[in-house]
């Protein structure tokens, strides 16, 4: 005797599980594509900030016999830290692109997403520290500090100050992008 076969529609519980898993997979794939785009944008922002700060220097046209008035980024260790921090984050973002592409292909990968969240958070902290330290020096360059007898130098070194201010904008923009990347990774992990 053979057992009777069920030929009717699948049970509603199985259909809803398949539908929600398909929806979660499509959502994760979309988040992975967004993650890749944001990583490319953050890479460009940190690279631009490093290059802009690392190449900023200005020499005033007037000088004395053996003394020139010159401003360079490496005159201040805070700017050097800024360049190093942006370079490290840029390098990390470039190295993370293949794994981000892997997440588009395999949207259900969980462990690598957790690793991403950890390293992205570390890079966010490093980038925010570098940008904050440099921002304090840029503020002093623009405004000075009368209590400490530090005069603002941006009236004389205007090109230098424009470049370092522009590099700060790119770096803080990358901080915001990294926050969005971490948030999207967390949303993606909640869907797995």
CSV table of C-alpha atoms in Angstrom, one decimal, residues 56-178:
chain,number,residue,atom,x,y,z
A,56,UNK,CA,50.0,71.8,1.9
A,57,UNK,CA,52.8,74.3,2.3
A,58,UNK,CA,53.2,78.0,1.6
A,59,UNK,CA,56.2,80.4,1.6
A,60,UNK,CA,55.6,84.1,2.0
A,61,UNK,CA,57.0,86.2,-0.8
A,62,UNK,CA,59.0,88.4,1.5
A,63,UNK,CA,62.0,87.1,3.6
A,64,UNK,CA,65.0,88.3,5.3
A,65,UNK,CA,68.6,87.4,4.6
A,66,UNK,CA,68.6,83.9,5.8
A,67,UNK,CA,65.1,83.5,7.2
A,68,UNK,CA,61.9,82.6,5.2
A,69,UNK,CA,58.4,82.6,6.5
A,70,UNK,CA,57.1,79.1,5.6
A,71,UNK,CA,54.2,77.0,6.7
A,72,UNK,CA,54.1,73.2,6.1
A,73,UNK,CA,51.8,70.5,7.4
A,74,UNK,CA,54.7,68.6,9.1
A,75,UNK,CA,55.6,71.6,11.2
A,76,UNK,CA,52.8,70.4,13.6
A,77,UNK,CA,52.7,66.8,14.8
A,78,UNK,CA,48.9,67.0,14.9
A,79,UNK,CA,48.8,67.5,11.1
A,80,UNK,CA,51.2,64.6,10.7
A,81,UNK,CA,48.9,62.4,12.8
A,82,UNK,CA,46.0,63.5,10.7
A,83,UNK,CA,47.7,62.5,7.5
A,84,UNK,CA,48.8,59.1,9.0
A,85,UNK,CA,45.2,58.4,10.3
A,86,UNK,CA,43.6,59.3,7.0
A,87,UNK,CA,46.1,57.1,5.1
A,88,UNK,CA,45.5,54.1,7.4
A,89,UNK,CA,41.8,54.4,7.1
A,90,UNK,CA,42.1,54.8,3.3
A,91,UNK,CA,44.3,51.7,3.1
A,92,UNK,CA,41.8,49.8,5.2
A,93,UNK,CA,38.9,50.9,3.0
A,94,UNK,CA,40.7,49.8,-0.1
A,95,UNK,CA,41.5,46.4,1.4
A,96,UNK,CA,37.9,46.0,2.5
A,97,UNK,CA,36.4,46.5,-1.0
A,98,UNK,CA,36.8,42.8,-2.1
A,99,UNK,CA,35.0,41.6,1.0
A,100,UNK,CA,32.3,44.1,0.4
A,101,UNK,CA,31.9,42.7,-3.1
A,102,UNK,CA,31.8,39.2,-1.6
A,103,UNK,CA,28.9,40.4,0.6
A,104,UNK,CA,27.0,41.3,-2.6
A,105,UNK,CA,27.4,37.8,-3.9
A,106,UNK,CA,26.8,36.0,-0.6
A,107,UNK,CA,24.3,38.2,1.2
A,108,UNK,CA,23.9,35.7,4.1
A,109,UNK,CA,27.5,35.9,5.3
A,110,UNK,CA,27.4,36.7,9.0
A,111,UNK,CA,30.8,36.3,10.6
A,112,UNK,CA,32.5,38.6,8.0
A,113,UNK,CA,29.9,41.3,8.6
A,114,UNK,CA,30.6,41.1,12.4
A,115,UNK,CA,34.3,41.5,11.7
A,116,UNK,CA,33.5,44.4,9.4
A,117,UNK,CA,31.5,46.2,12.2
A,118,UNK,CA,34.4,45.8,14.6
A,119,UNK,CA,37.1,47.1,12.2
A,120,UNK,CA,34.9,49.8,10.8
A,121,UNK,CA,34.3,51.0,14.4
A,122,UNK,CA,38.1,51.1,15.1
A,123,UNK,CA,38.7,53.0,11.8
A,124,UNK,CA,35.9,55.4,12.7
A,125,UNK,CA,37.6,56.2,16.1
A,126,UNK,CA,41.0,56.6,14.4
A,127,UNK,CA,39.6,58.9,11.8
A,128,UNK,CA,37.5,61.0,14.2
A,129,UNK,CA,40.6,61.4,16.5
A,130,UNK,CA,42.8,62.6,13.6
A,131,UNK,CA,40.2,65.0,12.3
A,132,UNK,CA,39.4,66.4,15.8
A,133,UNK,CA,43.0,67.0,16.6
A,134,UNK,CA,43.6,68.7,13.3
A,135,UNK,CA,40.4,70.8,13.7
A,136,UNK,CA,41.7,72.3,16.9
A,137,UNK,CA,44.9,73.4,15.2
A,138,UNK,CA,43.0,74.8,12.2
A,139,UNK,CA,40.8,76.7,14.6
A,140,UNK,CA,43.9,78.2,16.2
A,141,UNK,CA,45.3,79.0,12.8
A,142,UNK,CA,42.2,80.9,11.9
A,143,UNK,CA,41.3,82.6,15.2
A,144,UNK,CA,44.4,82.4,17.4
A,145,UNK,CA,44.3,82.5,21.2
A,146,UNK,CA,44.9,85.9,22.9
A,147,UNK,CA,45.3,84.3,26.3
A,148,UNK,CA,48.3,82.2,25.1
A,149,UNK,CA,49.6,84.9,22.8
A,150,UNK,CA,49.1,82.8,19.7
A,151,UNK,CA,48.4,84.9,16.7
A,152,UNK,CA,46.2,83.7,13.9
A,153,UNK,CA,48.4,82.9,10.9
A,154,UNK,CA,45.7,82.5,8.2
A,155,UNK,CA,45.8,86.2,7.4
A,156,UNK,CA,49.4,85.7,6.1
A,157,UNK,CA,49.2,82.0,5.0
A,158,UNK,CA,45.8,82.1,3.3
A,159,UNK,CA,46.5,79.3,0.7
A,160,UNK,CA,47.9,77.0,3.4
A,161,UNK,CA,44.8,77.6,5.6
A,162,UNK,CA,42.4,77.0,2.7
A,163,UNK,CA,44.0,73.6,1.9
A,164,UNK,CA,44.1,72.4,5.5
A,165,UNK,CA,40.5,73.5,6.0
A,166,UNK,CA,39.4,71.7,2.9
A,167,UNK,CA,41.2,68.5,4.0
A,168,UNK,CA,39.3,68.7,7.3
A,169,UNK,CA,36.0,68.9,5.4
A,170,UNK,CA,36.8,65.7,3.5
A,171,UNK,CA,37.9,63.9,6.6
A,172,UNK,CA,34.7,64.8,8.6
A,173,UNK,CA,32.6,63.8,5.5
A,174,UNK,CA,34.4,60.4,5.6
A,175,UNK,CA,33.5,60.1,9.4
A,176,UNK,CA,29.9,60.6,8.5
A,177,UNK,CA,30.1,58.0,5.7
A,178,UNK,CA,31.8,55.5,8.1
